[in-house]
Structure formats: C-alpha cells, structure tokens
Short mmCIF file of C-alpha atoms in Angstrom, two decimals:
data_model
loop_
_atom_site.label_atom_id
_atom_site.label_comp_id
_atom_site.label_asym_id
_atom_site.label_seq_id
_atom_site.Cartn_x
_atom_site.Cartn_y
_atom_site.Cartn_z
CA MET A 284 -61.85 -19.27 7.74
CA ILE A 285 -65.23 -19.34 9.46
CA LYS A 286 -66.58 -16.52 11.64
CA ILE A 287 -68.22 -17.47 14.95
CA LEU A 288 -70.42 -15.58 17.43
CA ILE A 289 -70.81 -16.84 21.00
CA VAL A 290 -73.77 -15.37 22.91
CA ASP A 291 -73.39 -16.49 26.52
CA ASP A 292 -73.25 -14.70 29.88
CA THR A 293 -71.31 -17.38 31.83
CA ALA A 294 -67.57 -16.66 31.78
CA LYS A 295 -66.52 -20.22 32.67
CA LYS A 296 -68.74 -21.69 29.96
CA VAL A 297 -67.44 -19.22 27.37
CA SER A 298 -63.88 -20.17 28.31
CA SER A 299 -64.66 -23.87 27.81
CA ILE A 300 -66.28 -23.19 24.43
CA LEU A 301 -63.30 -21.10 23.31
CA SER A 302 -60.97 -23.92 24.30
CA VAL A 303 -62.79 -26.30 21.95
CA ILE A 304 -62.98 -23.81 19.08
CA VAL A 305 -59.44 -22.42 19.26
CA GLU A 306 -57.40 -25.37 20.51
CA ASN A 307 -59.27 -28.34 19.04
CA CYS A 308 -60.55 -26.80 15.81
CA ASN A 309 -57.69 -24.36 15.05
CA ILE A 310 -60.00 -21.38 14.64
CA PRO A 311 -58.13 -18.11 15.31
CA ILE A 312 -59.39 -16.23 18.35
CA GLU A 313 -59.75 -13.17 16.06
CA SER A 314 -62.49 -15.05 14.19
CA VAL A 315 -64.64 -15.34 17.32
CA ASP A 316 -66.89 -12.59 18.71
CA ILE A 317 -68.52 -12.78 22.16
CA ALA A 318 -71.73 -11.17 23.41
CA ARG A 319 -72.99 -11.35 27.03
CA SER A 320 -76.68 -10.64 26.41
CA ILE A 321 -79.44 -10.86 23.84
CA ASN A 322 -79.27 -7.18 22.92
CA SER A 323 -75.48 -7.33 22.49
CA GLY A 324 -75.82 -10.45 20.35
CA ARG A 325 -78.57 -8.84 18.26
CA LYS A 326 -76.35 -5.83 17.50
CA LEU A 327 -73.51 -8.05 16.31
CA LEU A 328 -75.86 -10.18 14.18
CA CYS A 329 -77.24 -7.06 12.52
CA LYS A 330 -73.76 -5.71 11.88
CA ASN A 331 -71.82 -8.84 10.81
CA ASP A 332 -72.20 -12.08 8.87
CA TYR A 333 -71.42 -15.22 10.88
CA ASP A 334 -71.00 -18.80 9.80
CA LEU A 335 -71.87 -20.15 13.24
CA LEU A 336 -73.88 -18.83 16.19
CA LEU A 337 -73.37 -20.57 19.55
CA LEU A 338 -76.33 -19.49 21.63
CA ASP A 339 -76.98 -19.95 25.33
CA LEU A 340 -80.71 -20.35 25.75
CA VAL A 341 -81.03 -18.66 29.14
CA LEU A 342 -79.69 -15.12 28.76
CA PRO A 343 -80.14 -11.64 30.20
CA LEU A 344 -81.76 -9.09 27.94
CA ASN A 345 -78.96 -6.59 28.59
CA ASP A 346 -75.39 -6.84 29.83
CA ASP A 347 -75.00 -6.94 33.63
CA GLU A 348 -78.61 -8.07 34.16
CA GLU A 349 -79.84 -11.37 35.53
CA PRO A 350 -80.66 -14.17 33.06
CA ASP A 351 -84.31 -14.43 32.03
CA ILE A 352 -85.49 -17.92 31.12
CA GLU A 353 -88.18 -16.45 28.82
CA GLU A 354 -85.91 -14.28 26.67
CA GLY A 355 -83.89 -17.06 24.98
CA PRO A 356 -86.85 -18.75 23.25
CA LYS A 357 -88.14 -15.35 22.08
CA PHE A 358 -84.77 -14.57 20.55
CA ILE A 359 -84.78 -17.91 18.71
CA ASP A 360 -87.96 -16.86 16.91
CA GLU A 361 -86.73 -13.31 16.34
CA ILE A 362 -83.67 -14.47 14.43
CA TYR A 363 -85.97 -15.52 11.60
CA ILE A 364 -88.49 -12.68 11.90
CA ASN A 365 -86.17 -9.67 12.23
CA GLU A 366 -85.05 -8.76 8.70
CA GLN A 367 -82.14 -6.70 10.03
CA ILE A 368 -80.52 -9.82 11.48
CA ASN A 369 -78.06 -11.67 9.24
CA ILE A 370 -79.02 -15.30 9.81
CA PRO A 371 -75.90 -17.43 10.43
CA ASN A 372 -75.30 -20.53 8.32
CA GLN A 373 -75.49 -22.72 11.42
CA ILE A 374 -76.95 -22.15 14.89
CA ILE A 375 -76.10 -24.38 17.83
CA GLY A 376 -77.90 -23.99 21.11
CA LEU A 377 -76.03 -24.79 24.32
CA THR A 378 -78.14 -25.25 27.42
CA GLN A 379 -77.27 -26.39 30.91
CA TYR A 380 -80.88 -26.29 32.12
CA GLU A 381 -82.07 -29.88 31.90
CA GLU A 382 -85.70 -29.11 32.72
CA LYS A 383 -86.00 -26.88 29.62
CA TYR A 384 -84.10 -29.21 27.29
CA PRO A 385 -87.08 -31.17 25.75
CA GLU A 386 -89.03 -28.01 24.94
CA LEU A 387 -86.03 -26.18 23.51
CA LYS A 388 -84.94 -29.22 21.53
CA LYS A 389 -88.27 -29.26 19.68
CA ARG A 390 -88.08 -25.53 18.88
CA PHE A 391 -84.56 -25.97 17.55
CA GLU A 392 -85.37 -29.04 15.46
CA ASP A 393 -88.34 -27.23 13.91
CA LYS A 394 -85.84 -24.75 12.46
CA VAL A 395 -83.31 -27.45 11.53
CA TRP A 396 -80.95 -26.13 14.18
CA TYR A 397 -78.88 -28.19 16.59
CA LEU A 398 -79.18 -28.31 20.39
CA VAL A 399 -76.41 -29.56 22.67
CA LYS A 400 -76.83 -30.23 26.37
CA TYR A 401 -73.94 -28.51 28.14
CA GLU A 402 -72.49 -30.24 31.19
CA GLN A 403 -69.26 -28.85 32.60
CA SER A 404 -68.14 -32.19 34.04
CA LYS A 405 -68.62 -34.17 30.82
CA ASN A 406 -66.95 -34.20 27.41
CA ASP A 407 -69.86 -35.27 25.20
CA TRP A 408 -70.80 -31.69 24.36
CA LYS A 409 -67.19 -30.89 23.45
CA THR A 410 -67.05 -33.74 20.94
CA LYS A 411 -70.36 -32.73 19.37
CA LEU A 412 -69.33 -29.07 19.17
CA GLN A 413 -65.92 -29.93 17.74
CA ASN A 414 -67.43 -32.15 15.04
CA LYS A 415 -69.89 -29.44 14.04
CA VAL A 416 -67.24 -26.72 13.85
CA LEU A 417 -64.82 -28.88 11.86
CA HIS A 418 -67.55 -29.92 9.44
CA LEU A 419 -68.63 -26.31 8.94
CA ARG A 420 -65.06 -25.15 8.34
CA LYS A 421 -64.38 -27.94 5.86
CA ASN A 422 -67.63 -27.28 4.04
CA LYS A 423 -66.90 -23.55 3.73
CA GLU A 424 -63.36 -24.22 2.49
CA SER A 425 -64.74 -26.63 -0.09
CA ILE A 426 -67.26 -24.05 -1.34
CA LEU A 427 -64.60 -21.32 -1.43
CA ASN A 428 -62.19 -23.54 -3.37
CA SER A 429 -64.96 -24.42 -5.80
CA VAL A 430 -65.68 -20.72 -6.41
CA LEU A 431 -61.98 -19.94 -6.82
CA ASP A 432 -61.52 -22.83 -9.25
CA ARG A 433 -64.49 -21.64 -11.28
CA ASN A 434 -62.98 -18.15 -11.56
CA LYS A 435 -59.40 -19.35 -12.08
CA PHE A 436 -57.95 -19.62 -15.58
CA ASN A 437 -54.57 -21.01 -16.62
CA ILE A 438 -53.83 -18.75 -19.58
CA GLY A 439 -54.92 -15.28 -20.68
CA ILE A 440 -54.64 -13.87 -24.21
CA ILE A 441 -55.16 -10.24 -25.18
CA CYS A 442 -55.24 -8.30 -28.43
CA ALA A 443 -55.21 -4.55 -28.86
CA LEU A 444 -57.63 -4.25 -31.78
CA PRO A 445 -60.88 -5.99 -32.83
CA GLU A 446 -59.40 -7.18 -36.16
CA GLU A 447 -56.59 -8.92 -34.25
CA PHE A 448 -59.04 -10.50 -31.81
CA ALA A 449 -61.27 -11.78 -34.62
CA GLN A 450 -58.29 -13.61 -36.11
CA LEU A 451 -57.36 -15.00 -32.69
CA LYS A 452 -60.77 -16.65 -32.35
CA GLU A 453 -60.51 -17.97 -35.91
CA ALA A 454 -57.10 -19.47 -35.19
CA PHE A 455 -58.44 -21.27 -32.11
CA ASN A 456 -61.13 -22.81 -34.33
CA LYS A 457 -60.99 -26.27 -32.77
CA VAL A 458 -62.35 -25.01 -29.46
CA GLU A 459 -65.70 -23.59 -28.41
CA TRP A 460 -65.57 -19.98 -27.26
CA LYS A 461 -68.01 -18.91 -24.56
CA LYS A 462 -68.68 -15.35 -23.45
CA GLU A 463 -67.78 -14.71 -19.82
CA LYS A 464 -70.09 -12.57 -17.70
CA ASN A 465 -68.62 -10.40 -14.97
CA GLU A 466 -70.03 -7.12 -13.67
CA ASN A 467 -66.70 -6.11 -12.12
CA HIS A 468 -65.16 -4.86 -15.38
CA PRO A 469 -66.27 -3.44 -18.77
CA PHE A 470 -64.43 -5.88 -21.05
CA ASP A 471 -66.00 -8.50 -23.33
CA LEU A 472 -64.11 -11.67 -22.46
CA PHE A 473 -64.36 -15.14 -23.96
CA SER A 474 -63.23 -18.49 -22.56
CA CYS A 475 -62.38 -21.90 -23.96
CA ASN A 476 -60.62 -25.12 -23.00
CA VAL A 477 -57.55 -26.48 -24.77
CA VAL A 478 -56.29 -30.01 -24.19
CA THR A 479 -52.51 -30.11 -24.64
CA GLY A 480 -50.31 -32.84 -26.01
CA TYR A 481 -49.53 -33.80 -22.43
CA GLY A 482 -53.21 -34.42 -21.68
CA ASN A 483 -53.65 -31.27 -19.59
CA SER A 484 -56.93 -29.40 -19.93
CA LEU A 485 -56.22 -25.66 -19.78
CA LYS A 486 -58.80 -22.97 -19.12
CA ILE A 487 -58.12 -19.99 -21.37
CA ILE A 488 -59.65 -16.53 -21.19
CA ALA A 489 -59.17 -13.95 -23.92
CA GLY A 490 -60.18 -10.37 -24.52
CA CYS A 491 -59.71 -7.34 -26.73
CA VAL A 492 -58.50 -4.03 -25.33
CA GLY A 493 -60.38 -2.19 -28.08
CA LYS A 494 -57.79 0.52 -28.62
CA PRO A 495 -54.01 0.85 -28.98
CA GLY A 496 -51.81 2.12 -26.19
CA ILE A 497 -49.84 1.17 -23.10
CA SER A 498 -52.41 2.27 -20.51
CA ALA A 499 -55.38 0.37 -21.95
CA THR A 500 -53.29 -2.80 -22.29
CA SER A 501 -52.08 -2.48 -18.72
CA ILE A 502 -55.66 -2.18 -17.41
CA LEU A 503 -56.87 -5.34 -19.19
CA SER A 504 -53.72 -7.22 -18.16
CA THR A 505 -54.28 -6.30 -14.52
CA THR A 506 -57.93 -7.38 -14.79
CA LEU A 507 -56.99 -10.83 -16.09
CA TYR A 508 -54.27 -11.34 -13.49
CA ASN A 509 -56.31 -10.21 -10.50
CA LEU A 510 -59.88 -11.31 -11.30
CA TYR A 511 -59.16 -14.48 -13.24
CA LYS A 512 -55.94 -15.54 -11.48
CA ILE A 513 -54.19 -16.50 -14.71
CA ASP A 514 -50.72 -18.05 -14.58
CA HIS A 515 -49.56 -16.88 -18.03
CA LEU A 516 -50.57 -13.98 -20.26
CA PHE A 517 -49.89 -13.65 -24.00
CA MET A 518 -50.48 -10.88 -26.52
CA THR A 519 -50.89 -11.50 -30.26
CA GLY A 520 -51.50 -9.31 -33.30
CA PHE A 521 -49.50 -7.23 -35.78
CA CYS A 522 -46.71 -4.69 -35.40
CA ALA A 523 -44.08 -2.76 -37.35
CA GLY A 524 -40.63 -4.17 -37.98
CA PHE A 525 -37.13 -2.75 -38.38
CA GLU A 526 -35.96 -3.48 -41.91
CA SER A 527 -33.24 -6.13 -42.02
CA ASP A 528 -32.21 -9.16 -44.03
CA ASP A 529 -33.77 -11.56 -41.52
CA LEU A 530 -37.28 -10.01 -41.43
CA ASP A 531 -40.09 -10.15 -43.97
CA PHE A 532 -43.82 -9.43 -43.96
CA GLY A 533 -45.69 -11.87 -41.75
CA ASP A 534 -42.63 -13.03 -39.81
CA LEU A 535 -43.33 -13.49 -36.13
CA VAL A 536 -41.34 -11.75 -33.41
CA ILE A 537 -41.35 -12.97 -29.82
CA SER A 538 -40.21 -10.09 -27.67
CA GLU A 539 -37.35 -11.08 -25.38
CA SER A 540 -37.43 -7.53 -23.99
CA ILE A 541 -39.45 -4.36 -24.53
CA GLN A 542 -38.31 -0.77 -24.06
CA ASP A 543 -40.38 2.41 -23.90
CA TYR A 544 -39.04 5.18 -26.15
CA SER A 545 -41.55 7.84 -25.02
CA VAL A 546 -39.89 8.70 -21.70
CA GLY A 547 -37.30 11.45 -21.59
CA LYS A 548 -36.81 15.17 -22.07
CA ILE A 549 -37.92 17.39 -24.97
CA LYS A 550 -35.24 19.95 -25.80
CA GLU A 551 -35.22 22.89 -28.22
CA ASP A 552 -31.93 24.11 -29.70
CA LYS A 553 -31.00 27.63 -30.85
CA THR A 554 -32.47 27.08 -34.30
CA GLY A 555 -35.87 26.12 -32.86
CA SER A 556 -35.49 22.43 -33.66
CA ILE A 557 -37.00 20.10 -31.08
CA SER A 558 -35.42 16.81 -30.09
CA LEU A 559 -36.31 14.09 -27.59
CA LEU A 560 -33.57 13.04 -25.21
CA LYS A 561 -34.75 9.52 -24.53
CA GLU A 562 -34.52 7.84 -21.16
CA LEU A 563 -34.87 4.22 -22.15
CA GLN A 564 -36.71 1.85 -19.85
CA GLN A 565 -36.39 -1.82 -20.72
CA ILE A 566 -38.17 -4.83 -19.24
CA PRO A 567 -37.07 -8.39 -20.09
CA ALA A 568 -39.46 -11.22 -20.84
CA ASN A 569 -39.99 -13.95 -18.28
CA TYR A 570 -36.91 -16.17 -18.51
CA GLU A 571 -38.82 -19.44 -18.19
CA LEU A 572 -41.32 -18.53 -20.90
CA ILE A 573 -38.75 -17.20 -23.36
CA SER A 574 -36.67 -20.36 -22.85
CA GLN A 575 -39.72 -22.52 -23.58
CA MET A 576 -40.42 -20.43 -26.65
CA ASN A 577 -36.87 -20.71 -27.99
CA THR A 578 -37.06 -24.49 -27.61
CA PHE A 579 -40.36 -24.47 -29.47
CA ILE A 580 -38.96 -22.32 -32.30
CA SER A 581 -35.90 -24.54 -32.69
CA ASP A 582 -38.13 -27.42 -33.82
CA GLY A 583 -38.79 -26.67 -37.48
CA GLU A 584 -41.94 -28.79 -37.52
CA ASN A 585 -43.68 -26.25 -35.28
CA ILE A 586 -43.30 -23.34 -37.70
CA ASP A 587 -44.21 -25.69 -40.55
CA LYS A 588 -47.57 -26.23 -38.81
CA VAL A 589 -48.08 -22.47 -38.71
CA ASN A 590 -47.31 -22.08 -42.41
CA ARG A 591 -49.69 -24.92 -43.32
CA SER A 592 -52.41 -23.31 -41.22
CA LEU A 593 -51.91 -19.95 -42.96
CA ARG A 594 -52.20 -21.61 -46.36
CA ASN A 595 -55.34 -23.44 -45.29
CA VAL A 596 -57.07 -20.09 -44.70
CA ASN A 597 -55.56 -18.48 -47.83
CA LEU A 598 -53.35 -16.04 -45.96
CA LEU A 599 -50.08 -17.39 -47.41
CA ASP A 600 -49.23 -18.63 -50.90
CA SER A 601 -47.30 -21.81 -51.60
CA ARG A 602 -44.10 -19.98 -52.56
CA ASN A 603 -43.61 -18.19 -49.25
CA ASN A 604 -43.03 -19.20 -45.65
CA ILE A 605 -42.98 -17.10 -42.54
CA LYS A 606 -40.50 -17.65 -39.75
CA ALA A 607 -40.40 -16.94 -36.03
CA LEU A 608 -37.57 -15.39 -34.07
CA SER A 609 -37.05 -13.77 -30.70
CA GLY A 610 -35.53 -10.35 -30.21
CA PRO A 611 -35.91 -6.98 -28.50
CA SER A 612 -38.87 -4.69 -29.20
CA VAL A 613 -39.58 -1.03 -28.62
CA CYS A 614 -42.87 0.58 -27.69
CA GLY A 615 -44.34 4.07 -27.79
CA PRO A 616 -47.57 6.06 -28.13
CA PHE A 617 -47.42 6.90 -31.85
CA VAL A 618 -48.28 5.21 -35.12
CA VAL A 619 -44.92 5.55 -36.87
CA ALA A 620 -44.52 5.90 -40.65
CA SER A 621 -41.07 7.46 -40.77
CA GLU A 622 -37.76 5.91 -41.81
CA THR A 623 -35.97 8.72 -39.98
CA MET A 624 -37.80 7.91 -36.73
CA MET A 625 -37.04 4.20 -37.09
CA ALA A 626 -33.36 4.91 -37.70
CA GLU A 627 -33.29 7.18 -34.64
CA LEU A 628 -34.83 4.45 -32.47
CA LYS A 629 -32.36 1.85 -33.70
CA LYS A 630 -29.42 4.06 -32.71
CA ASP A 631 -30.04 3.10 -29.10
CA SER A 632 -30.39 -0.64 -29.74
CA ARG A 633 -29.05 -2.01 -33.01
CA LYS A 634 -30.72 -5.42 -32.52
CA LEU A 635 -34.29 -4.10 -32.36
CA LYS A 636 -36.74 -6.25 -34.31
CA SER A 637 -40.17 -4.69 -33.82
CA LEU A 638 -42.20 -1.67 -32.76
CA ASP A 639 -45.71 -1.44 -31.34
CA MET A 640 -47.90 0.68 -29.03
CA GLU A 641 -48.86 -1.83 -26.32
CA GLY A 642 -46.05 -4.21 -25.42
CA PHE A 643 -44.44 -2.13 -22.71
CA GLY A 644 -47.77 -1.94 -20.86
CA LEU A 645 -48.01 -5.73 -20.93
CA TYR A 646 -44.46 -6.31 -19.69
CA LEU A 647 -44.55 -3.53 -17.09
CA THR A 648 -47.79 -4.85 -15.56
CA SER A 649 -46.46 -8.39 -15.43
CA HIS A 650 -43.16 -7.20 -13.97
CA ILE A 651 -44.86 -5.22 -11.18
CA LEU A 652 -47.23 -8.09 -10.34
CA ASN A 653 -44.42 -10.66 -10.64
CA LYS A 654 -46.33 -12.62 -13.30
CA LYS A 655 -45.42 -14.38 -16.55
CA CYS A 656 -46.22 -12.94 -19.97
CA LEU A 657 -45.03 -13.02 -23.56
CA TRP A 658 -45.60 -10.73 -26.56
CA ILE A 659 -45.96 -12.41 -29.99
CA LYS A 660 -46.75 -10.35 -33.09
CA GLY A 661 -46.28 -10.49 -36.85
CA ILE A 662 -44.47 -7.90 -38.96
CA ALA A 663 -47.18 -6.08 -40.96
CA ASP A 664 -45.06 -3.14 -42.19
CA PHE A 665 -41.71 -1.45 -41.71
CA ALA A 666 -43.05 1.89 -40.44
CA ASN A 667 -42.15 3.76 -43.62
CA SER A 668 -44.08 5.61 -46.33
CA ASN A 669 -45.36 2.29 -47.69
CA LYS A 670 -47.14 1.48 -44.42
CA GLY A 671 -50.50 -0.22 -45.03
CA ASP A 672 -52.86 -2.90 -43.76
CA GLU A 673 -52.27 -5.60 -46.41
CA TYR A 674 -50.64 -8.00 -43.96
CA HIS A 675 -52.79 -7.39 -40.87
CA ASP A 676 -54.79 -10.61 -41.18
CA ARG A 677 -51.73 -12.74 -41.92
CA CYS A 678 -49.92 -11.38 -38.89
CA SER A 679 -52.90 -11.57 -36.55
CA TYR A 680 -53.87 -15.10 -37.56
CA GLY A 681 -50.24 -16.24 -37.79
CA SER A 682 -49.31 -15.05 -34.30
CA ALA A 683 -52.50 -16.58 -32.87
CA ILE A 684 -52.10 -20.00 -34.52
CA PHE A 685 -48.43 -19.95 -33.49
CA LEU A 686 -49.52 -19.38 -29.89
CA TYR A 687 -52.14 -22.14 -30.18
CA HIS A 688 -49.49 -24.68 -31.22
CA PHE A 689 -47.11 -23.40 -28.54
CA ILE A 690 -49.75 -23.98 -25.86
CA LYS A 691 -50.55 -27.44 -27.25
CA GLU A 692 -46.89 -28.48 -27.26
CA SER A 693 -45.50 -26.76 -24.16
CA PHE A 694 -48.08 -27.02 -21.33
#
C-alpha cells in the first residue's frame, strides 16, 4: 500500500482530498499523514519515506501562522536541495490561487511534477487526483509483486554435508545451476529451473548446511521458507538403517515420520550404570506429500529410472537394484556405530527404518511454520562395527536423482 503526505493548512480542502484518497482510491486513512505548515511537512519528509506528496503551494512557515505566498515556491526547490529530505516518488501540487498558477505550473513541470488547479465547486481536480493515486498504487503493487516473484521459489532442497550436496548437483545434471547472492544469510545457495512433465516451470533453490545436526538444519530450513518463500522443502543424502530383510545398502527411505531420541532423563542406578529414559517426540510427514510419494513409488518404472541413472554413473552394478520405501525414522545428535544402541532404539518403535542426525530439525521447523517437507535418504550403513563410507555416493546420488524424477512426475 502506498504512503501519502498531505501538506495543507486549509481544513476543508484537506477533508476533500481525504475523501478522494480514502473513499475513491481505497487507501487506508492510516497510510495518510497530514502537516499544516512547511516546517511540519519538512520534519515528516525527513523522518519518513512517502510515495506521494500532495502539496499546497501557499502555506504558512509554521503551524498557526498566516500563509505566505513566497514560502511554497521556496519549499519546492528545497525538496531537491536538502539532502535530509526523502524525496517522494510523486509530488502533486494543489493550488487554488489562479493568479499564481502559470508560474507555479512551469516550476513544477521543470521538475517533472504535476500541478492541479483546486476548485472546491468543481470535480475536475478530484478526477485528476484519483487517477494519479490509482496509477501510483497499481504501479507500486506491480513492482512489489515483481520483486516477490523474483525472490519466490517453488521448491527447496537441502543436504547436511558437502559430499551429499555435490551428488545432488550431479544428479540434477540436465539443469543449469546458478549461485544466488543474498547478504541476509551466510549460506551458499544455488538455483535452477526444472520443467515438469505437466509443462510447469519450477524455480528450485538448494543449499548445504555444512555440518550435521538438528539445529543447523533447522536454521537453513527456516531461511529457505522465510526468505525464499518456498512451497515444498526436501532433504536428500545418506543415513543409517535398521537391519531387516527389506533393507539393503543404497535403498531409499522416505520418512513418513521422524522422532527425536535425544530428549528425556539421564538416570544412574545403584551400580553406577547410566541409562537414558527417553521421552519420544514424533512428527509426521506432510500427508499430501507422503501420499504423492507413495503413488510415485508404486509405479515400478520410476524406481527403474533411478537404477538406470545409478548405473550410468557407475554407482550400481548390473546385478543389483535399489528400492524405495516409506517408513518411520529416528533422529539424534550422535554418529551411532553400536548394535546395542540400535536395538535399544528399536524397542520403542519396531517399524523404524532409518537413523540420521538432521531429520527431526527439518520436520520440526516445517511443522512449526505449517509448511510441507519430506526427508529422502539412502541406507549407507547399519550403524554397527562395519560402519563405513563405501555407499555414501550411491545413497547421495540415488536419493537426489529419485527426487529429481519425483519432481518431474508429480508437480
């Protein structure tokens, strides 16, 4: 909405102007300031930014003084000379003194301003003022929408670690990544456009947290939601899995819910043994997104595309295939390489599929902000003594190319 300053000492005239602005142009009265003299107007112009200044050209220097026909023209020149004055986007002069009109008109036109002859008994000035205000409002709204559109992205993607993010950019190899510049945050972000199978062009922004952990993930997630106005947020990479017959290295897990195992009470028994009495907090995935994902998974051709892509970059041999499934995940602050710890975690939820250090931060942030997100990671190890990094690239690339095909087919 535009901000307007009226500088005029005639109450009846101010009332008429307000009627046009508020009633005819739908500008809230709160968006209009009024000054009764040149000095009062100067103070407001130094203090505030205005889109429009409506200036009477015969004004008193101070409130409660008589108008001085010489002060108005001086103030016109001062608006440009005085560096403390915030020059409004538009200035409209309103004069009811016909004998001064030709001279003032020239001074206004020299500065590309607009002069309107005010006559209480006529409506011409109202029409001219209304047209100017409506045009200014529409123009500002258009500029604002353009800025918002430029900063608005449809989809955000985050990774915790640089090796995961490198594979994400490799997986999206059919698009051109561009580095985004923004001084309002410390993250290196990259953007691209993806045209979906439905012909929609989606603006995507992606970034790397740079470290594991719930807090860091939450900060980047909040940044993408609030600064880039994304509609959906995804996380890809690698994680640990809970050993079972239906999980193998490289398999992709889409988290239908994530719980945090690190909240609770630490208790020491009589023997000196310490145990954690967990207070499980669980956040479900967005229902709409997880439903879309389950539909996508149910079409075998989609996972076939992922397997072909992995073979094309030599991350999967011809004898093996990965699969994708949805299930619950658990999250905490530690790198786990303990079968005992994994068994303890599974006591509380026998259907657990995966474990990582970031997912709860992603889901908690999205839950608080009432946004949509989804966690997709590949099983790189089973958090036991054999834990290693052999499958990191397969999982990182696999989860990213899986997301790429999901976006192409579902949006």
